[in-house]
mmCIF file of C-alpha atoms in Angstrom:
data_model
loop_
_atom_site.group_PDB
_atom_site.id
_atom_site.type_symbol
_atom_site.label_atom_id
_atom_site.label_comp_id
_atom_site.label_asym_id
_atom_site.label_seq_id
_atom_site.Cartn_x
_atom_site.Cartn_y
_atom_site.Cartn_z
ATOM 1 C CA MET A 1 6.328 26.823 -3.370
ATOM 2 C CA ALA A 2 3.828 24.228 -2.979
ATOM 3 C CA ILE A 3 0.351 24.119 -4.579
ATOM 4 C CA ARG A 4 -2.360 24.043 -2.031
ATOM 5 C CA GLU A 5 -5.710 21.987 -2.509
ATOM 6 C CA ARG A 6 -8.536 20.951 -2.047
ATOM 7 C CA LEU A 7 -9.024 17.180 -3.153
ATOM 8 C CA SER A 8 -10.449 13.712 -2.955
ATOM 9 C CA GLY A 9 -7.803 10.640 -3.138
ATOM 10 C CA ASN A 10 -9.300 9.719 -6.648
ATOM 11 C CA GLU A 11 -8.924 12.815 -7.954
ATOM 12 C CA ALA A 12 -5.289 13.396 -6.037
ATOM 13 C CA VAL A 13 -3.794 10.366 -7.367
ATOM 14 C CA ALA A 14 -5.201 11.055 -11.003
ATOM 15 C CA TYR A 15 -3.564 15.133 -10.790
ATOM 16 C CA ALA A 16 -0.201 12.558 -9.621
ATOM 17 C CA ILE A 17 -0.705 11.228 -12.531
ATOM 18 C CA LYS A 18 -1.194 14.308 -14.841
ATOM 19 C CA GLN A 19 1.604 15.148 -13.479
ATOM 20 C CA VAL A 20 3.457 12.348 -14.400
ATOM 21 C CA ASN A 21 2.377 11.640 -17.615
ATOM 22 C CA PRO A 22 3.208 8.339 -18.730
ATOM 23 C CA ASP A 23 2.456 6.457 -21.527
ATOM 24 C CA VAL A 24 -0.171 4.121 -21.403
ATOM 25 C CA MET A 25 -3.310 3.460 -19.039
ATOM 26 C CA PRO A 26 -5.502 0.309 -20.047
ATOM 27 C CA ALA A 27 -8.471 0.915 -18.176
ATOM 28 C CA PHE A 28 -11.573 -0.898 -16.657
ATOM 29 C CA PRO A 29 -14.640 0.910 -14.350
ATOM 30 C CA ILE A 30 -15.107 -0.562 -10.926
ATOM 31 C CA THR A 31 -16.307 1.005 -7.976
ATOM 32 C CA PRO A 32 -14.782 3.440 -5.854
ATOM 33 C CA SER A 33 -11.816 3.119 -8.493
ATOM 34 C CA THR A 34 -13.891 4.598 -11.777
ATOM 35 C CA GLU A 35 -13.410 7.776 -11.303
ATOM 36 C CA ILE A 36 -8.765 7.338 -11.610
ATOM 37 C CA PRO A 37 -9.639 6.573 -15.205
ATOM 38 C CA GLN A 38 -12.070 8.627 -16.316
ATOM 39 C CA MET A 39 -10.091 12.534 -14.831
ATOM 40 C CA VAL A 40 -7.313 10.892 -16.633
ATOM 41 C CA ALA A 41 -9.403 10.181 -19.667
ATOM 42 C CA ASN A 42 -11.225 14.096 -19.069
ATOM 43 C CA TYR A 43 -7.401 14.882 -19.269
ATOM 44 C CA ILE A 44 -6.393 13.632 -21.837
ATOM 45 C CA ALA A 45 -9.787 15.163 -24.036
ATOM 46 C CA ASN A 46 -8.561 18.358 -22.359
ATOM 47 C CA GLY A 47 -4.955 18.651 -24.556
ATOM 48 C CA GLU A 48 -3.395 17.999 -20.289
ATOM 49 C CA VAL A 49 -1.265 15.448 -21.063
ATOM 50 C CA ASP A 50 -0.725 12.950 -24.118
ATOM 51 C CA THR A 51 -0.927 9.851 -21.765
ATOM 52 C CA GLU A 52 -2.404 7.020 -24.508
ATOM 53 C CA PHE A 53 -5.550 5.963 -22.993
ATOM 54 C CA ILE A 54 -7.359 2.334 -23.744
ATOM 55 C CA PRO A 55 -11.080 1.523 -22.722
ATOM 56 C CA VAL A 56 -10.267 -1.982 -22.715
ATOM 57 C CA GLU A 57 -13.676 -5.028 -22.630
ATOM 58 C CA SER A 58 -12.059 -5.641 -18.341
ATOM 59 C CA GLU A 59 -9.862 -5.845 -15.730
ATOM 60 C CA HIS A 60 -7.864 -8.500 -16.769
ATOM 61 C CA SER A 61 -7.269 -7.105 -19.995
ATOM 62 C CA ALA A 62 -6.587 -3.794 -18.610
ATOM 63 C CA MET A 63 -4.043 -5.559 -17.306
ATOM 64 C CA SER A 64 -2.773 -7.940 -20.334
ATOM 65 C CA ALA A 65 -2.670 -4.313 -22.384
ATOM 66 C CA ALA A 66 -0.710 -2.621 -19.506
ATOM 67 C CA ILE A 67 1.785 -5.677 -19.156
ATOM 68 C CA GLY A 68 2.045 -5.409 -22.993
ATOM 69 C CA ALA A 69 2.802 -1.724 -22.660
ATOM 70 C CA SER A 70 5.268 -2.016 -20.515
ATOM 71 C CA ALA A 71 6.774 -4.784 -22.305
ATOM 72 C CA ALA A 72 7.262 -3.193 -25.400
ATOM 73 C CA GLY A 73 9.459 -0.295 -23.563
ATOM 74 C CA ALA A 74 6.009 2.374 -22.784
ATOM 75 C CA ARG A 75 5.092 4.492 -18.517
ATOM 76 C CA ALA A 76 2.270 2.106 -18.538
ATOM 77 C CA LEU A 77 -0.733 1.608 -15.525
ATOM 78 C CA THR A 78 -4.148 0.991 -14.893
ATOM 79 C CA ALA A 79 -6.724 1.206 -11.859
ATOM 80 C CA THR A 80 -9.153 -1.258 -9.924
ATOM 81 C CA SER A 81 -11.153 -2.346 -6.638
ATOM 82 C CA SER A 82 -11.702 -5.351 -5.685
ATOM 83 C CA CYS A 83 -13.328 -8.360 -7.672
ATOM 84 C CA GLY A 84 -12.097 -6.679 -10.562
ATOM 85 C CA MET A 85 -8.146 -7.275 -9.260
ATOM 86 C CA ALA A 86 -9.557 -10.325 -9.103
ATOM 87 C CA LEU A 87 -10.224 -10.772 -12.655
ATOM 88 C CA MET A 88 -6.875 -9.673 -12.936
ATOM 89 C CA TRP A 89 -5.009 -11.921 -10.581
ATOM 90 C CA GLU A 90 -3.553 -14.664 -13.468
ATOM 91 C CA LEU A 91 -1.764 -11.381 -14.386
ATOM 92 C CA LEU A 92 -0.328 -10.011 -11.747
ATOM 93 C CA TYR A 93 2.150 -12.910 -11.295
ATOM 94 C CA VAL A 94 2.777 -12.312 -14.887
ATOM 95 C CA ALA A 95 3.054 -8.656 -14.987
ATOM 96 C CA ALA A 96 6.113 -9.830 -11.841
ATOM 97 C CA SER A 97 7.574 -12.600 -12.858
ATOM 98 C CA ASN A 98 8.485 -10.569 -16.682
ATOM 99 C CA ARG A 99 9.836 -8.025 -14.038
ATOM 100 C CA LEU A 100 7.908 -5.049 -15.598
ATOM 101 C CA PRO A 101 7.963 -1.755 -13.232
ATOM 102 C CA LEU A 102 4.348 -0.904 -13.880
ATOM 103 C CA ALA A 103 1.866 0.320 -11.430
ATOM 104 C CA LEU A 104 -1.745 -0.344 -9.898
ATOM 105 C CA THR A 105 -3.590 2.462 -8.067
ATOM 106 C CA LEU A 106 -5.611 0.189 -6.008
ATOM 107 C CA VAL A 107 -8.714 1.017 -4.166
ATOM 108 C CA ASN A 108 -9.196 -0.686 -1.219
ATOM 109 C CA ARG A 109 -12.715 -2.675 -1.433
ATOM 110 C CA ALA A 110 -13.810 -5.864 0.081
ATOM 111 C CA LEU A 111 -13.612 -8.912 -2.131
ATOM 112 C CA SER A 112 -17.059 -10.594 -2.610
ATOM 113 C CA GLY A 113 -19.029 -12.071 -1.557
ATOM 114 C CA PRO A 114 -21.415 -11.031 -0.444
ATOM 115 C CA ILE A 115 -21.121 -8.663 -2.575
ATOM 116 C CA ASN A 116 -19.916 -5.420 -0.927
ATOM 117 C CA ILE A 117 -18.786 -2.077 -2.593
ATOM 118 C CA ASN A 118 -17.200 -0.931 0.316
ATOM 119 C CA CYS A 119 -13.204 -0.914 2.242
ATOM 120 C CA ASP A 120 -11.522 -3.084 3.908
ATOM 121 C CA HIS A 121 -7.648 -4.763 2.665
ATOM 122 C CA SER A 122 -9.000 -8.192 1.709
ATOM 123 C CA ASP A 123 -8.478 -7.515 -2.073
ATOM 124 C CA SER A 124 -4.119 -6.422 -1.720
ATOM 125 C CA MET A 125 -3.729 -8.561 0.945
ATOM 126 C CA GLY A 126 -5.351 -11.495 -1.138
ATOM 127 C CA ALA A 127 -2.086 -10.929 -3.664
ATOM 128 C CA ARG A 128 0.444 -9.961 -1.184
ATOM 129 C CA ASP A 129 2.288 -13.289 -2.986
ATOM 130 C CA ALA A 130 2.086 -11.983 -6.080
ATOM 131 C CA GLY A 131 5.758 -10.247 -6.584
ATOM 132 C CA TRP A 132 4.709 -6.958 -6.333
ATOM 133 C CA ILE A 133 5.558 -4.339 -3.922
ATOM 134 C CA GLN A 134 3.208 -2.848 -2.514
ATOM 135 C CA ILE A 135 2.505 0.762 -0.711
ATOM 136 C CA TYR A 136 -0.367 1.939 1.577
ATOM 137 C CA ALA A 137 -1.674 5.880 2.227
ATOM 138 C CA GLU A 138 -3.593 6.714 5.616
ATOM 139 C CA SER A 139 -4.103 10.249 4.168
ATOM 140 C CA ASN A 140 -5.273 11.237 0.722
ATOM 141 C CA GLN A 141 -1.926 13.751 0.569
ATOM 142 C CA GLU A 142 -0.177 10.596 1.200
ATOM 143 C CA VAL A 143 -1.481 8.839 -1.834
ATOM 144 C CA TYR A 144 -0.334 11.590 -3.649
ATOM 145 C CA ASP A 145 2.696 11.450 -2.687
ATOM 146 C CA ASN A 146 3.035 7.405 -2.577
ATOM 147 C CA PHE A 147 2.219 7.587 -6.538
ATOM 148 C CA ILE A 148 4.852 10.678 -7.165
ATOM 149 C CA GLN A 149 7.273 8.212 -5.471
ATOM 150 C CA ALA A 150 5.909 4.942 -7.766
ATOM 151 C CA TYR A 151 7.587 5.029 -10.854
ATOM 152 C CA ARG A 152 11.114 6.319 -9.484
ATOM 153 C CA ILE A 153 11.367 2.796 -7.404
ATOM 154 C CA SER A 154 9.483 0.545 -9.734
ATOM 155 C CA GLU A 155 11.956 1.314 -12.765
ATOM 156 C CA HIS A 156 15.327 1.132 -10.455
ATOM 157 C CA LYS A 157 17.746 -0.941 -11.862
ATOM 158 C CA ASP A 158 18.434 -3.165 -8.740
ATOM 159 C CA VAL A 159 14.044 -3.449 -8.373
ATOM 160 C CA HIS A 160 12.336 -3.739 -11.555
ATOM 161 C CA LEU A 161 8.970 -5.091 -10.405
ATOM 162 C CA PRO A 162 5.135 -3.970 -10.384
ATOM 163 C CA ILE A 163 3.887 -1.562 -8.135
ATOM 164 C CA MET A 164 0.982 -0.679 -6.214
ATOM 165 C CA ILE A 165 -0.497 2.151 -5.170
ATOM 166 C CA CYS A 166 -2.838 1.648 -2.214
ATOM 167 C CA GLN A 167 -6.215 3.943 -0.510
ATOM 168 C CA ASP A 168 -8.803 3.320 1.930
ATOM 169 C CA GLY A 169 -11.976 3.170 -0.580
ATOM 170 C CA PHE A 170 -14.554 5.942 -0.563
ATOM 171 C CA ILE A 171 -12.775 6.980 3.132
ATOM 172 C CA THR A 172 -10.257 8.693 1.474
ATOM 173 C CA SER A 173 -11.133 8.027 -2.182
ATOM 174 C CA HIS A 174 -14.262 10.417 -2.038
ATOM 175 C CA ALA A 175 -14.059 12.627 1.070
ATOM 176 C CA LEU A 176 -12.215 15.747 0.420
ATOM 177 C CA ALA A 177 -8.995 16.447 2.076
ATOM 178 C CA ASN A 178 -6.865 19.781 1.474
ATOM 179 C CA ILE A 179 -3.518 18.513 0.889
ATOM 180 C CA GLU A 180 -0.584 20.156 -0.953
ATOM 181 C CA LEU A 181 0.722 19.274 -4.377
ATOM 182 C CA LEU A 182 4.000 19.778 -6.488
ATOM 183 C CA GLU A 183 4.860 22.142 -9.303
ATOM 184 C CA ASP A 184 4.218 20.453 -12.244
ATOM 185 C CA GLU A 185 8.152 20.706 -13.140
ATOM 186 C CA LYS A 186 8.963 19.502 -9.613
ATOM 187 C CA VAL A 187 7.784 16.557 -10.781
ATOM 188 C CA LYS A 188 8.596 15.439 -13.867
ATOM 189 C CA ASN A 189 12.392 16.539 -12.859
ATOM 190 C CA PHE A 190 11.260 14.283 -9.417
ATOM 191 C CA VAL A 191 10.329 11.986 -11.698
ATOM 192 C CA GLY A 192 12.226 11.919 -15.041
ATOM 193 C CA GLU A 193 12.604 10.269 -18.287
ATOM 194 C CA TYR A 194 12.037 6.251 -18.463
ATOM 195 C CA HIS A 195 14.568 4.219 -20.600
ATOM 196 C CA PRO A 196 14.363 1.151 -20.273
ATOM 197 C CA GLU A 197 17.873 -0.973 -21.285
ATOM 198 C CA ASN A 198 15.565 -4.362 -22.366
ATOM 199 C CA TYR A 199 12.577 -4.155 -24.544
ATOM 200 C CA LEU A 200 10.707 -5.450 -27.139
ATOM 201 C CA LEU A 201 10.051 -2.919 -29.932
ATOM 202 C CA ASN A 202 14.716 -2.339 -29.462
ATOM 203 C CA SER A 203 14.984 -4.127 -32.924
ATOM 204 C CA GLU A 204 18.938 -4.559 -31.966
ATOM 205 C CA GLN A 205 18.465 -6.692 -28.987
ATOM 206 C CA PRO A 206 15.713 -9.059 -29.565
ATOM 207 C CA MET A 207 14.733 -11.027 -25.868
ATOM 208 C CA ALA A 208 11.357 -12.697 -25.787
ATOM 209 C CA VAL A 209 8.748 -11.542 -22.564
ATOM 210 C CA GLY A 210 7.126 -14.081 -20.464
ATOM 211 C CA PRO A 211 8.244 -17.651 -21.956
ATOM 212 C CA TYR A 212 7.422 -21.470 -20.147
ATOM 213 C CA ALA A 213 10.108 -22.131 -17.565
ATOM 214 C CA VAL A 214 10.758 -25.181 -17.225
ATOM 215 C CA SER A 215 12.284 -26.835 -13.843
ATOM 216 C CA ASN A 216 15.999 -25.986 -14.693
ATOM 217 C CA TYR A 217 14.988 -21.740 -14.452
ATOM 218 C CA TYR A 218 12.126 -21.561 -12.627
ATOM 219 C CA MET A 219 13.031 -21.655 -8.980
ATOM 220 C CA GLU A 220 16.618 -18.723 -10.993
ATOM 221 C CA THR A 221 13.546 -16.497 -11.916
ATOM 222 C CA LYS A 222 11.941 -16.733 -7.752
ATOM 223 C CA LYS A 223 14.991 -16.440 -6.601
ATOM 224 C CA ALA A 224 15.688 -13.173 -8.609
ATOM 225 C CA GLN A 225 12.097 -11.753 -8.232
ATOM 226 C CA VAL A 226 13.228 -12.375 -4.430
ATOM 227 C CA GLU A 227 16.681 -10.563 -4.429
ATOM 228 C CA ALA A 228 14.921 -7.134 -6.441
ATOM 229 C CA MET A 229 11.555 -7.376 -3.537
ATOM 230 C CA LYS A 230 14.871 -7.529 -0.770
ATOM 231 C CA ASN A 231 16.889 -4.546 -3.022
ATOM 232 C CA ALA A 232 13.359 -2.044 -3.366
ATOM 233 C CA LYS A 233 13.877 -1.776 0.451
ATOM 234 C CA GLN A 234 17.152 0.807 -0.470
ATOM 235 C CA VAL A 235 15.180 2.318 -2.698
ATOM 236 C CA ILE A 236 12.160 2.956 -1.105
ATOM 237 C CA LEU A 237 14.352 4.332 1.535
ATOM 238 C CA ASP A 238 16.369 6.411 -0.318
ATOM 239 C CA VAL A 239 12.982 7.740 -2.962
ATOM 240 C CA GLY A 240 11.435 8.867 0.095
ATOM 241 C CA LYS A 241 14.253 10.343 2.157
ATOM 242 C CA GLU A 242 15.032 13.245 -1.593
ATOM 243 C CA TYR A 243 11.023 13.246 -2.236
ATOM 244 C CA GLY A 244 11.045 14.996 1.708
ATOM 245 C CA GLU A 245 13.766 17.584 0.778
ATOM 246 C CA LEU A 246 12.154 18.199 -1.915
ATOM 247 C CA SER A 247 8.616 18.640 -0.604
ATOM 248 C CA GLY A 248 9.507 18.653 3.097
ATOM 249 C CA ARG A 249 7.558 15.058 3.562
ATOM 250 C CA THR A 250 9.965 12.523 4.596
ATOM 251 C CA TYR A 251 8.812 9.082 4.573
ATOM 252 C CA GLY A 252 9.978 5.275 5.175
ATOM 253 C CA PHE A 253 7.929 1.924 5.869
ATOM 254 C CA PHE A 254 6.384 3.043 8.540
ATOM 255 C CA GLU A 255 5.232 6.030 10.480
ATOM 256 C CA GLU A 256 5.974 6.078 14.647
ATOM 257 C CA TYR A 257 3.602 7.883 15.667
ATOM 258 C CA ARG A 258 4.690 8.746 19.743
ATOM 259 C CA LEU A 259 6.593 5.095 19.809
ATOM 260 C CA ASP A 260 9.610 6.245 21.327
ATOM 261 C CA ASP A 261 8.255 5.355 25.437
ATOM 262 C CA ALA A 262 5.096 3.608 24.260
ATOM 263 C CA GLU A 263 3.991 0.146 26.705
ATOM 264 C CA TYR A 264 1.473 -0.817 24.323
ATOM 265 C CA ALA A 265 1.474 -0.014 20.536
ATOM 266 C CA ILE A 266 -0.764 -0.765 17.505
ATOM 267 C CA VAL A 267 -0.522 -1.578 14.251
ATOM 268 C CA ILE A 268 -2.390 -1.108 11.459
ATOM 269 C CA ILE A 269 -2.189 -0.282 7.611
ATOM 270 C CA GLY A 270 -3.957 2.840 5.936
ATOM 271 C CA SER A 271 -7.143 5.361 7.232
ATOM 272 C CA ALA A 272 -7.827 3.913 10.539
ATOM 273 C CA ALA A 273 -4.625 5.133 12.020
ATOM 274 C CA GLY A 274 -5.774 8.537 12.273
ATOM 275 C CA THR A 275 -8.800 7.055 14.325
ATOM 276 C CA THR A 276 -5.978 5.560 16.976
ATOM 277 C CA LYS A 277 -3.708 8.489 16.297
ATOM 278 C CA ASP A 278 -6.296 10.951 18.503
ATOM 279 C CA ALA A 279 -7.448 7.579 20.763
ATOM 280 C CA ILE A 280 -3.743 8.248 21.432
ATOM 281 C CA ASP A 281 -3.933 11.267 22.519
ATOM 282 C CA GLU A 282 -6.428 11.081 24.454
ATOM 283 C CA LEU A 283 -4.673 8.437 27.401
ATOM 284 C CA ARG A 284 -1.363 9.861 26.411
ATOM 285 C CA GLU A 285 -3.162 13.114 28.582
ATOM 286 C CA GLN A 286 -4.171 10.624 31.042
ATOM 287 C CA GLY A 287 -1.100 8.953 31.709
ATOM 288 C CA LYS A 288 -0.680 6.069 28.412
ATOM 289 C CA LYS A 289 2.075 5.586 27.043
ATOM 290 C CA VAL A 290 0.520 3.410 24.145
ATOM 291 C CA GLY A 291 1.653 4.655 20.539
ATOM 292 C CA LEU A 292 1.505 3.299 17.317
ATOM 293 C CA LEU A 293 3.265 1.778 13.806
ATOM 294 C CA LYS A 294 1.416 2.641 11.164
ATOM 295 C CA LEU A 295 2.646 0.699 8.712
ATOM 296 C CA ARG A 296 3.567 1.907 4.510
ATOM 297 C CA VAL A 297 5.581 -0.463 2.605
ATOM 298 C CA PHE A 298 3.511 -4.584 3.870
ATOM 299 C CA ARG A 299 5.854 -5.260 0.324
ATOM 300 C CA PRO A 300 8.500 -5.996 0.898
ATOM 301 C CA PHE A 301 7.750 -6.672 4.331
ATOM 302 C CA PRO A 302 10.066 -4.643 6.627
ATOM 303 C CA ALA A 303 10.536 -7.458 9.703
ATOM 304 C CA GLU A 304 13.277 -7.033 11.777
ATOM 305 C CA GLU A 305 12.740 -2.684 10.433
ATOM 306 C CA ILE A 306 9.182 -3.293 12.761
ATOM 307 C CA ALA A 307 10.901 -5.649 15.175
ATOM 308 C CA VAL A 308 12.865 -3.077 16.262
ATOM 309 C CA ALA A 309 10.697 -0.290 16.720
ATOM 310 C CA LEU A 310 8.653 -2.440 18.723
ATOM 311 C CA LYS A 311 11.128 -3.197 20.877
ATOM 312 C CA ASN A 312 10.612 -1.461 23.972
ATOM 313 C CA CYS A 313 6.502 -2.005 24.067
ATOM 314 C CA LYS A 314 5.532 -4.325 26.238
ATOM 315 C CA ALA A 315 2.310 -5.667 24.798
ATOM 316 C CA VAL A 316 1.515 -5.166 21.154
ATOM 317 C CA GLY A 317 -2.108 -5.345 19.011
ATOM 318 C CA ILE A 318 -1.931 -6.220 15.537
ATOM 319 C CA MET A 319 -4.994 -5.338 13.313
ATOM 320 C CA ASP A 320 -6.076 -6.654 10.833
ATOM 321 C CA ARG A 321 -8.482 -5.555 7.707
ATOM 322 C CA CYS A 322 -9.199 -8.121 6.167
ATOM 323 C CA GLU A 323 -10.055 -12.216 7.165
ATOM 324 C CA SER A 324 -7.140 -14.893 5.960
ATOM 325 C CA PHE A 325 -9.048 -18.397 7.696
ATOM 326 C CA ASN A 326 -6.144 -19.789 9.384
ATOM 327 C CA GLY A 327 -8.406 -19.378 12.715
ATOM 328 C CA GLN A 328 -5.467 -17.063 14.690
ATOM 329 C CA ALA A 329 -4.600 -14.345 12.342
ATOM 330 C CA GLY A 330 -4.258 -12.001 9.619
ATOM 331 C CA PRO A 331 -2.403 -11.389 7.163
ATOM 332 C CA LEU A 332 -0.240 -8.591 9.247
ATOM 333 C CA ALA A 333 -0.770 -10.216 12.569
ATOM 334 C CA ALA A 334 1.398 -13.655 11.015
ATOM 335 C CA GLU A 335 3.785 -11.231 9.521
ATOM 336 C CA VAL A 336 4.455 -8.950 12.619
ATOM 337 C CA THR A 337 4.236 -11.638 14.994
ATOM 338 C CA ALA A 338 7.265 -13.636 12.950
ATOM 339 C CA ALA A 339 9.305 -10.295 13.214
ATOM 340 C CA LEU A 340 8.387 -10.512 16.816
ATOM 341 C CA PHE A 341 9.203 -13.728 17.916
ATOM 342 C CA ARG A 342 12.309 -13.907 14.479
ATOM 343 C CA ALA A 343 14.368 -10.802 17.091
ATOM 344 C CA LYS A 344 13.372 -12.755 20.384
ATOM 345 C CA SER A 345 10.837 -10.416 22.121
ATOM 346 C CA HIS A 346 8.573 -11.156 25.111
ATOM 347 C CA ALA A 347 5.878 -8.516 23.625
ATOM 348 C CA GLU A 348 2.453 -10.085 24.566
ATOM 349 C CA VAL A 349 1.320 -10.016 20.835
ATOM 350 C CA VAL A 350 -3.012 -10.198 21.126
ATOM 351 C CA SER A 351 -4.418 -10.154 17.056
ATOM 352 C CA TYR A 352 -7.825 -8.038 15.834
ATOM 353 C CA VAL A 353 -9.734 -7.683 13.030
ATOM 354 C CA TYR A 354 -11.839 -5.080 11.544
ATOM 355 C CA GLY A 355 -13.866 -3.083 9.273
ATOM 356 C CA LEU A 356 -14.545 -5.802 7.371
ATOM 357 C CA GLY A 357 -16.963 -4.395 4.143
ATOM 358 C CA GLY A 358 -16.651 -0.755 5.828
ATOM 359 C CA ARG A 359 -17.834 -0.877 9.157
ATOM 360 C CA ASP A 360 -16.288 1.525 11.869
ATOM 361 C CA TYR A 361 -13.612 1.734 13.373
ATOM 362 C CA ARG A 362 -14.223 4.319 16.369
ATOM 363 C CA VAL A 363 -11.792 6.301 18.401
ATOM 364 C CA GLU A 364 -13.768 4.047 21.240
ATOM 365 C CA ASP A 365 -12.746 0.471 19.866
ATOM 366 C CA ALA A 366 -8.492 1.523 20.176
ATOM 367 C CA ARG A 367 -9.295 2.504 23.680
ATOM 368 C CA GLU A 368 -11.185 -0.426 24.365
ATOM 369 C CA ILE A 369 -7.528 -2.298 22.917
ATOM 370 C CA PHE A 370 -5.342 -0.247 24.038
ATOM 371 C CA GLU A 371 -7.157 -1.439 28.059
ATOM 372 C CA GLU A 372 -7.162 -4.733 26.713
ATOM 373 C CA LEU A 373 -3.055 -4.480 26.247
ATOM 374 C CA GLU A 374 -2.373 -2.738 29.410
ATOM 375 C CA ASP A 375 -4.724 -6.233 30.724
ATOM 376 C CA VAL A 376 -2.691 -8.552 29.751
ATOM 377 C CA VAL A 377 0.488 -7.574 31.138
ATOM 378 C CA VAL A 378 -0.831 -6.129 34.456
ATOM 379 C CA ASN A 379 -3.664 -8.493 35.789
ATOM 380 C CA GLY A 380 -2.267 -11.643 33.045
ATOM 381 C CA LYS A 381 -5.857 -11.441 31.253
ATOM 382 C CA GLU A 382 -6.149 -13.877 29.145
ATOM 383 C CA VAL A 383 -7.890 -12.364 25.720
ATOM 384 C CA GLU A 384 -9.020 -14.109 23.427
ATOM 385 C CA GLN A 385 -7.098 -13.860 19.065
ATOM 386 C CA PHE A 386 -8.120 -13.095 16.187
ATOM 387 C CA ARG A 387 -11.015 -11.271 18.153
ATOM 388 C CA TYR A 388 -13.707 -8.802 15.664
ATOM 389 C CA ILE A 389 -13.684 -5.599 16.909
ATOM 390 C CA GLY A 390 -17.389 -3.884 16.204
ATOM 391 C CA LEU A 391 -19.358 -7.047 15.435
ATOM 392 C CA ARG A 392 -22.721 -7.406 16.453
ATOM 393 C CA SER A 393 -23.816 -9.396 18.830
ATOM 394 C CA ARG A 394 -26.319 -11.850 17.982
#
């Protein structure tokens, strides 16, 4: 029977780490992810897990140690946010190109400057092309569930890629919510033991990790990563379905909320999906056919599946919680727009930016966006692309 608890998002993911009991966790503190290694260290000190905790001098060192542990055959992870992730930048690419199935619990926070400790997605979206699987959570429940599934995905023989489990800083990481936890034994059986086929400490099979790749090999390495990322799509679906059978909560690439007959839709990532759902419920009571596509998996990007989910929409508003400075769209809008274009969709597409540095995104904002999408279709209104929602007037 599920265990009912009231936990913050950081507590939820730390509890999931305790249940998984990985071998090694190097970490360096940074707001708002500091609580995660702190709580894991407490579990270790209390004898509740036998994870080896390594205090290091920087986030660069934390990822370096995680890479070394994973290469040696251990199940490894670390946690970070914002500038801490930026300090790991070089190593993110090393972990992915070495095909190491380690985990990173990322608490999304604006990336400097100016310095800001609140939520946006500039840290993880900046690393979107590093070769990591990226999975996002709307709620404390989802971040717990996502971490329980993480190693099953990343360690699969057809994948072997590092995985990033993301949640919104402070909005979920520090806010309390009612969640359901699985029993320890169920988690242990679901995740299973890690038995790597190739690892540095296997004396019977000498190998090298991270060698220099001359031009004759580099492209083939990248192509192999691409194929692994493609393979991850089916693994994510399979693991999500199996987890649903265990917990009653099935996961896929995204959640469709009142989208079946929707003429106007918002596409969004993370905690702001809940705010959008409230606006949708209000507008549905008024007879408006509106819906939501909440993206859970950003890498591998489910382009074809998104196009199918939005095929009946007349207009789509795509919401980015980061700035990419290309003058056209944020990362999510750019990729969703490309997916719709390749699918020959006739839907009008409008790109928006919201919530930078923790700026509030309100139900009224979501309603305004739906009204604007309808105005585009019904009255041919020309709208400003890449408009900032909630920007203070000068």
